[in-house]
Each structure stands twice: as structure tokens, then as C-alpha cells.
XYZ file of C-alpha atoms in Angstrom:
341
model
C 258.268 193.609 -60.460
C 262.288 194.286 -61.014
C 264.150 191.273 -62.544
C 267.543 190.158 -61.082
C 270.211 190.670 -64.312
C 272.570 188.163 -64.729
C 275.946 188.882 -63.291
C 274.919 190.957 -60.732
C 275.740 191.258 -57.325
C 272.216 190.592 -56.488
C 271.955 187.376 -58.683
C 275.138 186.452 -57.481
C 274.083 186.478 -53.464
C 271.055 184.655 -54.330
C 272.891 182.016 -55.951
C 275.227 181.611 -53.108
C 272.069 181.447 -50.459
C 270.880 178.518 -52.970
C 273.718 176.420 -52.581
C 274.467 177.120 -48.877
C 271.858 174.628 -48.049
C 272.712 171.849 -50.775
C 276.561 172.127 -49.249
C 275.501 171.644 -45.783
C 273.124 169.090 -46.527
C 275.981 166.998 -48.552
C 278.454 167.889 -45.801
C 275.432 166.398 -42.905
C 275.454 162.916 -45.412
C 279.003 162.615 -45.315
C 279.646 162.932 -41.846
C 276.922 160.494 -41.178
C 277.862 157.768 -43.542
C 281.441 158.312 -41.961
C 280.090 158.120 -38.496
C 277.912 154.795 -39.514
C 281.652 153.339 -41.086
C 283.141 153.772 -38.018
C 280.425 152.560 -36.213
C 280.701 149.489 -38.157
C 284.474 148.956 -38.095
C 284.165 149.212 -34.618
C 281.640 146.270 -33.965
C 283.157 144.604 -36.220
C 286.467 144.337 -33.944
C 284.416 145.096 -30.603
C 285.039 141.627 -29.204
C 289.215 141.428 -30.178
C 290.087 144.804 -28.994
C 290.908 143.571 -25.054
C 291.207 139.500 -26.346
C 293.620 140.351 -28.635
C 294.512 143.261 -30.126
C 295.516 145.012 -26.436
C 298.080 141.737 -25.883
C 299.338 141.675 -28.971
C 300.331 145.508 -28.039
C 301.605 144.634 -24.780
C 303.792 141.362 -26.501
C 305.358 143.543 -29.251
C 306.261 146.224 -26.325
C 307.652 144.146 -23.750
C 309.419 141.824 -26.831
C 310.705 145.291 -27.961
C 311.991 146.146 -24.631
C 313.697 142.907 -24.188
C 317.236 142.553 -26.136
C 317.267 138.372 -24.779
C 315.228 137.601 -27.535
C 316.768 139.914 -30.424
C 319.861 138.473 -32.395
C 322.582 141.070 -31.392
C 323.555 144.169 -33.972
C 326.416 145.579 -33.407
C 325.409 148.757 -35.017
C 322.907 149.499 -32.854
C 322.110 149.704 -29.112
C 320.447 146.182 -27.475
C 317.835 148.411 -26.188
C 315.538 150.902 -27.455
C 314.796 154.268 -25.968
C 310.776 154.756 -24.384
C 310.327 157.908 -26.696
C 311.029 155.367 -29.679
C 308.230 152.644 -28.287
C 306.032 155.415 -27.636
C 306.453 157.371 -30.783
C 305.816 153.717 -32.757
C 302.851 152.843 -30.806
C 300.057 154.246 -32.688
C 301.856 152.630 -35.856
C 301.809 149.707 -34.498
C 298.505 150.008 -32.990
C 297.329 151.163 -36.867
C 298.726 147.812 -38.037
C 297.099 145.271 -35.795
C 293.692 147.222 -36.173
C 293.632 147.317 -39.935
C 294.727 143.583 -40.032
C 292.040 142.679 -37.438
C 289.229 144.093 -39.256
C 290.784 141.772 -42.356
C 290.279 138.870 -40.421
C 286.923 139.837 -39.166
C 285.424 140.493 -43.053
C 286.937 137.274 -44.100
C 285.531 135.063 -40.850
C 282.196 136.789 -39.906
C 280.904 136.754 -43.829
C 280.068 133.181 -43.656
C 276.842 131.895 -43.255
C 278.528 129.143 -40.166
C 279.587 132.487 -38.956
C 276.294 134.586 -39.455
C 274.317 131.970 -38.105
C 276.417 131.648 -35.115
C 276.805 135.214 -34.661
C 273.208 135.457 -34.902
C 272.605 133.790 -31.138
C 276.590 134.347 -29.819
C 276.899 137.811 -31.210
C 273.918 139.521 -32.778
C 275.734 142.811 -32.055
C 278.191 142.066 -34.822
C 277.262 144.102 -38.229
C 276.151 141.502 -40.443
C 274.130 139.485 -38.153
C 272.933 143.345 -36.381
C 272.113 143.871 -40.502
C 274.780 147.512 -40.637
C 276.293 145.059 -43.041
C 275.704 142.586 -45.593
C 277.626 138.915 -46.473
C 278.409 140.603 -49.857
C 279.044 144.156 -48.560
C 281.693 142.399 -46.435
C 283.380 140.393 -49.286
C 283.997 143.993 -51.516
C 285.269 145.770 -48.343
C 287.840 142.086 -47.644
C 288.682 142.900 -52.072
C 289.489 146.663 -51.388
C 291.046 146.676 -48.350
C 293.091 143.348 -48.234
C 296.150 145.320 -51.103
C 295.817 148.764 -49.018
C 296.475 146.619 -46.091
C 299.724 144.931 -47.201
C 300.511 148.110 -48.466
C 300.372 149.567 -44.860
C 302.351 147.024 -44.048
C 304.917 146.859 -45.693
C 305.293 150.741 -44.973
C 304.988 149.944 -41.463
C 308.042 147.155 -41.563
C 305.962 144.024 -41.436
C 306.035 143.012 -44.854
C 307.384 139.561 -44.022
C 305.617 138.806 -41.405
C 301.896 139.622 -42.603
C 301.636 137.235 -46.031
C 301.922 134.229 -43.055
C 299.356 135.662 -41.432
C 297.254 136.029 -44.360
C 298.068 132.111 -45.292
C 296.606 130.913 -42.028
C 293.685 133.270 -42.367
C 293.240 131.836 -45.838
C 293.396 128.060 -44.145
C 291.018 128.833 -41.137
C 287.855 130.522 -43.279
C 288.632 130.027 -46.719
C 289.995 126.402 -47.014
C 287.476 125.816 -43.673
C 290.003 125.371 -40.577
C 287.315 126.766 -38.356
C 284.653 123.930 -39.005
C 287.649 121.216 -38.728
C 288.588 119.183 -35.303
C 289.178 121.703 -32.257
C 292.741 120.623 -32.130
C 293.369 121.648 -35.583
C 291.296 124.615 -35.219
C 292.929 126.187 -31.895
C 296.900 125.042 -33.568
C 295.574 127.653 -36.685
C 294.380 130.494 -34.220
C 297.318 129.990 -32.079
C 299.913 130.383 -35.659
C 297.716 133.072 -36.318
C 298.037 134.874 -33.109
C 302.017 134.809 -32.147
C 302.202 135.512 -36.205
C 301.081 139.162 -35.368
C 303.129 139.019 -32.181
C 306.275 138.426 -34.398
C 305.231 141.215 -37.110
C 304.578 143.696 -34.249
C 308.145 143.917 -32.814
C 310.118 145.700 -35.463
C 307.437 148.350 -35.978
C 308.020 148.545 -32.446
C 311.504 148.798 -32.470
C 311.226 151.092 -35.622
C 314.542 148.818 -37.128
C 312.822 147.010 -39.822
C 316.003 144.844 -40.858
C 317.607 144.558 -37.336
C 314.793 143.616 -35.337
C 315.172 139.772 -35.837
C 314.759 137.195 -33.205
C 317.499 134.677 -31.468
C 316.953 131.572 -31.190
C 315.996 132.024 -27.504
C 313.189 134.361 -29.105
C 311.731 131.907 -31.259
C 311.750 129.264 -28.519
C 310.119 131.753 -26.722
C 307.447 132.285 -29.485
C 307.082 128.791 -29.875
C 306.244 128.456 -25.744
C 303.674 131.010 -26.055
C 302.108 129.132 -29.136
C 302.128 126.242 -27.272
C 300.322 127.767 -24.933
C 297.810 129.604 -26.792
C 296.997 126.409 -28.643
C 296.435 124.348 -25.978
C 293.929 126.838 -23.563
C 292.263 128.261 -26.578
C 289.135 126.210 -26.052
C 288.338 128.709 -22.996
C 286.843 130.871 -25.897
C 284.811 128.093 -26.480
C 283.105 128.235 -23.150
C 280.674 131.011 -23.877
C 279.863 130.507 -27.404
C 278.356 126.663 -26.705
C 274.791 127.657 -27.944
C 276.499 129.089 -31.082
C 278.343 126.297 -31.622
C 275.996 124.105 -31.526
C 273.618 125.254 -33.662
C 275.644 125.084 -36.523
C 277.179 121.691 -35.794
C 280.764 123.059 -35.061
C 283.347 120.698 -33.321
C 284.633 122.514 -30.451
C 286.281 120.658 -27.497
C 283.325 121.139 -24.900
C 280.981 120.186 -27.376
C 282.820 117.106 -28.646
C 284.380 115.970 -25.069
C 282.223 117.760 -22.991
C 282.378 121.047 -21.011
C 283.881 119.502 -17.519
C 286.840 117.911 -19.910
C 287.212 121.249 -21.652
C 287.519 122.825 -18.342
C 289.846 120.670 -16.860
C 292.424 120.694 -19.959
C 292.433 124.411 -19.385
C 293.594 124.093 -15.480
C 296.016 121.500 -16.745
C 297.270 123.291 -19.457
C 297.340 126.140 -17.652
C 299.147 125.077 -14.748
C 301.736 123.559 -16.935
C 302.534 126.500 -18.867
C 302.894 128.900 -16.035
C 305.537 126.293 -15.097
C 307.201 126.018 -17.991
C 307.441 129.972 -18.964
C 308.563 130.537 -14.805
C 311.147 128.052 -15.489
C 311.980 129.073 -19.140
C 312.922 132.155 -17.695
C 314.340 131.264 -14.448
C 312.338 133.973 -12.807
C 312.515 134.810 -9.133
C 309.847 133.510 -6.223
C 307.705 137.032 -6.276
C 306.671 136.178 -9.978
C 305.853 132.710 -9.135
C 303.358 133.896 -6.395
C 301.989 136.432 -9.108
C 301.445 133.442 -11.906
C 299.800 131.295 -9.061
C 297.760 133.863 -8.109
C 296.578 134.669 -11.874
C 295.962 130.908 -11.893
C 294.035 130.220 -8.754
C 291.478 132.757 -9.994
C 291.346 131.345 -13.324
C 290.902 128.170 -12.138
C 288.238 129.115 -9.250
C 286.268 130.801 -12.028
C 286.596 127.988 -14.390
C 285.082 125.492 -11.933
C 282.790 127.548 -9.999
C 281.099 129.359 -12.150
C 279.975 127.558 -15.543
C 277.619 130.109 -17.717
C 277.921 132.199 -20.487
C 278.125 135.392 -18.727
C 280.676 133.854 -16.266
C 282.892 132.360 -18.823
C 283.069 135.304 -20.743
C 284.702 136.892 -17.497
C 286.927 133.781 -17.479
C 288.598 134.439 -20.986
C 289.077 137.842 -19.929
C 290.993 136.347 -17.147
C 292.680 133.633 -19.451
C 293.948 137.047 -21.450
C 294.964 138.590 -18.256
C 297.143 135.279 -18.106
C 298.446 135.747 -21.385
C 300.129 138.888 -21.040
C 301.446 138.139 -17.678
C 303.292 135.600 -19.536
C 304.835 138.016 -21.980
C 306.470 140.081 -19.064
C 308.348 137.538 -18.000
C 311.565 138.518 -20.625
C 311.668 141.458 -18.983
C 311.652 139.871 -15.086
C 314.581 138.126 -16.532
C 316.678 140.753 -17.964
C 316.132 142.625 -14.367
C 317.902 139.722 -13.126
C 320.282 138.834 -15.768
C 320.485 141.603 -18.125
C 321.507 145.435 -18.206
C 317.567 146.801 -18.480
C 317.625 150.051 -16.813
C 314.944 149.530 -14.940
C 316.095 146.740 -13.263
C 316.400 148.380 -9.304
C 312.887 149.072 -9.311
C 311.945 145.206 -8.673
């Protein structure tokens, strides 16, 4: 029998047919683990991608597009071109998503949260078991710096430490287990907090794009209103809720009073924001038509299934309210757009 010498071709092709497995097997690991990390992220965040990471998108664009809310610059233009709003979407798309999954670690780690989860949510990846309580704390450790880092690059360095402190309030110092009132006034903070860091990565003008005092009036109307319909997310999550003793408004008052405050409140602020804006009669037949069906579903229909259809509505609501700048400035301002409506 011949023996292969060392150094020779032949030793050298059978060492390379040795390790052609081992690489592909390593290569076969990594893109699984990578596919299960995904996976994960993506559960993680399944349930804010259309509640509120897709209208906190649509607020930063149409609050981009609108110069009524922008303190004026002389230096530059009062509007920004569609290639620049384009070209910073996936930015700012990147930005919401990595500080979304932030707030999801620090909130769904909890046992309140697990346990609620656990009947509400039992897709979610702790609860599901793709993740662990502690698993989810290490990932919040490494990926909370690399986050501000991000955003700072992105131009929200301001704006995403006061996000952080109300995160820090609602799960660490524990704003979620306090009175509803408090509760939805933290989320709502929370929410128009990203709306406000979203713009000037939107506008790609970190130190220009500041808002007017009509903006922050205008921010403060859509907290308002946030804060005061929040409880619709309450709806569907009553079994949750319940079993680990948290105060939410249909649980506390009861669900017809929850509903009720949310047709109120609803009503109200459809008013308001029409008026706010001064907006002509075709919008006003548009917002009472988003609120007809949001109240019809509300009353009608009063299950889990159905009420999670209702705060898909209540979002629909939401961003119709952050397109009304822009029916203003086709009234009132120089948008270019204005002739088409």
C-alpha cells in the first residue's frame, strides 16, 4: 500500500476534501442561527410593525413634507425634495426598528409581561420559549449603546435619551402596572417622542429640522389624543390583563365605559385636529367616515378577535390625523402638490 508524502499534491487534495465538509457544515450553522435571530427579532416586533412603527413612518413623512410646522431657515428651502424623503426612508425606517426591538426586550422580559404574553401573545419569543427572560436582558445590555450610537449617526441624538427616560419609567420604575391614566399619558410621551426624532432623519437636516411652535402644538394635539383612546389596545388583551391583576380602564371601569370614552374621545379629537387645521368639508366627511366605522365596530362587535380589528382601525385613525398638515398647506401654503385636491 503507497503512503501519501507530506507536501504533496496528493496530500494536499485530500486535505482540502477534509475540510470542504467542516466549512459547509459551519457555514449551514451560521445561516441557521442567523435565520432563527431574525426570526426572533421579528416576533419580537410582530405586533408594532402596522400599530406603530408604519405611523410613526407615515408622521415623520407627512411632518417632513409639511414646512407649517418647521421653524423657518433661511438657508434652506421650506420644503424638501421626494428623492430626499425617499432616499432617508430606510434610515429612518432602520431607526424606529432598532429602537422598537429596545422597547420590546425591556417590556416583554418581565414576568407581568411573560405571564400576560403567555394567554394574550404566546407567539411572542419568550413566552413561545425562542427566548429566555435573561437572554433578553444581555441582548437590552448590548444593544441599548449600539442603538444610541445609530442614533446619533442617524440625527436623533436628542430626541432618543427622552424616549429612553419614559421607557425607563413605564417597565423599569413600573408605569405599566400603575393607574391606566398614568399608564396610557407614558405610552402616549413615548409614542409622539419617536414621531419628533423621526422628522430630521427625514428631512436629512439634523440641526435645521426644528419645530414652530404651531408644530409642537400640533405634537401636543396628537398626544392628547393618543393618550386619551389608548385604552382601545386594552380591548383585546382583557384575559391578559386580568390574570396578572393589571389596572387597565375596561377592567377597572368596565368595558362599556372604556368603549364609550373612546367614541367620545374620538369624536372630540377629529374635531379638534379638523378645526386645528381649518381643513376643508371633503376631509371632514373622510374623518367622519373613519369614525363611524370605528365607532360601529366598537359597539357592535365586543370580542377579542373583533377588537383587535378595531385598533387596527383606531391606527387607521391615527394617521389620517397626521395628513391633515398637509390638507392645510394645499390650502394655505405653496406645497406643490396642492392642484391635485
Amino acid at each position: 500500500m503507497s503512503k501519501v508524502k507530506l507536501g504533496s499534491s496528493s496530500h494536499i487534495r485530500s486535505r482540502r476534501k477534509s475540510r470542504g465538509p467542516w466549512v459547509l457544515s459551519c457555514l449551514s450553522t451560521l445561516l441557521s442561527h442567523t435565520a432563527y435571530n431574525i426570526r426572533t427579532i421579528y416576533l419580537l416586533t410582530y405586533s408594532d410593525i402596522l400599530q406603530f412603527i408604519f405611523p410613526t413612518i407615515l408622521f415623520g413623512f407627512t411632518a417632513s413634507l409639511s414646512s407649517c410646522l418647521l421653524a423657518p431657515n433661511p438657508s434652506q428651502p421650506a420644503h424638501v425634495s421626494w428623492s430626499t424623503i425617499l432616499y432617508n426612508t430606510p434610515r429612518a425606517l432602520l431607526w424606529i426598528w432598532s429602537n422598537t426591538i429596545i422597547c420590546d426586550l425591556c417590556n416583554q422580559r418581565h414576568p407581568e409581561s411573560i405571564r400576560e404574553d403567555s394567554v394574550n401573545k404566546p407567539y411572542r419569543p419568550i413566552p413561545s420559549g425562542r427566548l429566555s427572560a435573561e437572554q433578553a436582558r444581555r441582548w437590552t445590555l448590548y444593544a441599548l449603546p449600539f442603538t444610541y450610537a445609530l442614533s446619533s449617526a442617524l440625527g436623533a441624538a436628542r430626541e432618543t435619551p427622552v424616549m429612553y427616560i419614559v421607557l425607563w419609567m413605564l417597565d423599569e420604575l413600573g408605569g405599566r402596572e400603575e393607574h391606566w391614566a398614568i399608564r396610557n399619558v407614558l405610552n402616549a410621551s413615548g409614542f409622539v417622542g419617536c414621531c419628533v426624532g423621526i422628522v430630521p432623519i427625514f428631512r436629512g437636516q439634523v440641526a435645521e429640522a426644528k419645530f414652530n411652535t404651531i408644530g409642537w402644538a400640533w405634537c401636543g394635539v396628537i398626544c392628547g389624543a393618543i393618550a386619551s383612546t389608548l385604552q382601545v389596545a386594552d380591548l383585546r388583551d382583557q384575559e391578559g390583563d386580568k390574570a396578572i391583576g393589571r389596572k387597565t380602564m375596561p377592567l377597572v371601569l368596565g368595558d362599556g365605559v372604556a368603549r364609550w370614552s373612546i367614541v367620545g374621545a374620538t369624536v372630540f379629537w377629529s374635531f379638534v385636529c379638523c378645526q386645528f387645521w381649518g381643513v376643508r368639508w371633503q376631509v371632514w366627511i373622510l374623518e367622519i367616515s373613519i369614525n363611524a366605522l370605528l365607532i360601529k365596530k366598537l359597539l357592535r362587535e365586543r370580542n377579542a378577535r373583533a377588537d383587535a380589528v378595531t385598533y387596527r382601525i383606531w391606527g387607521a385613525w391615527l394617521v389620517s390625523l397626521y395628513f391633515l398638515p398637509l390638507w392645510y398647506e394645499t390650502r394655505f401654503g405653496d406645497w406643490p402638490f396642492g392642484l391635485l385636491i
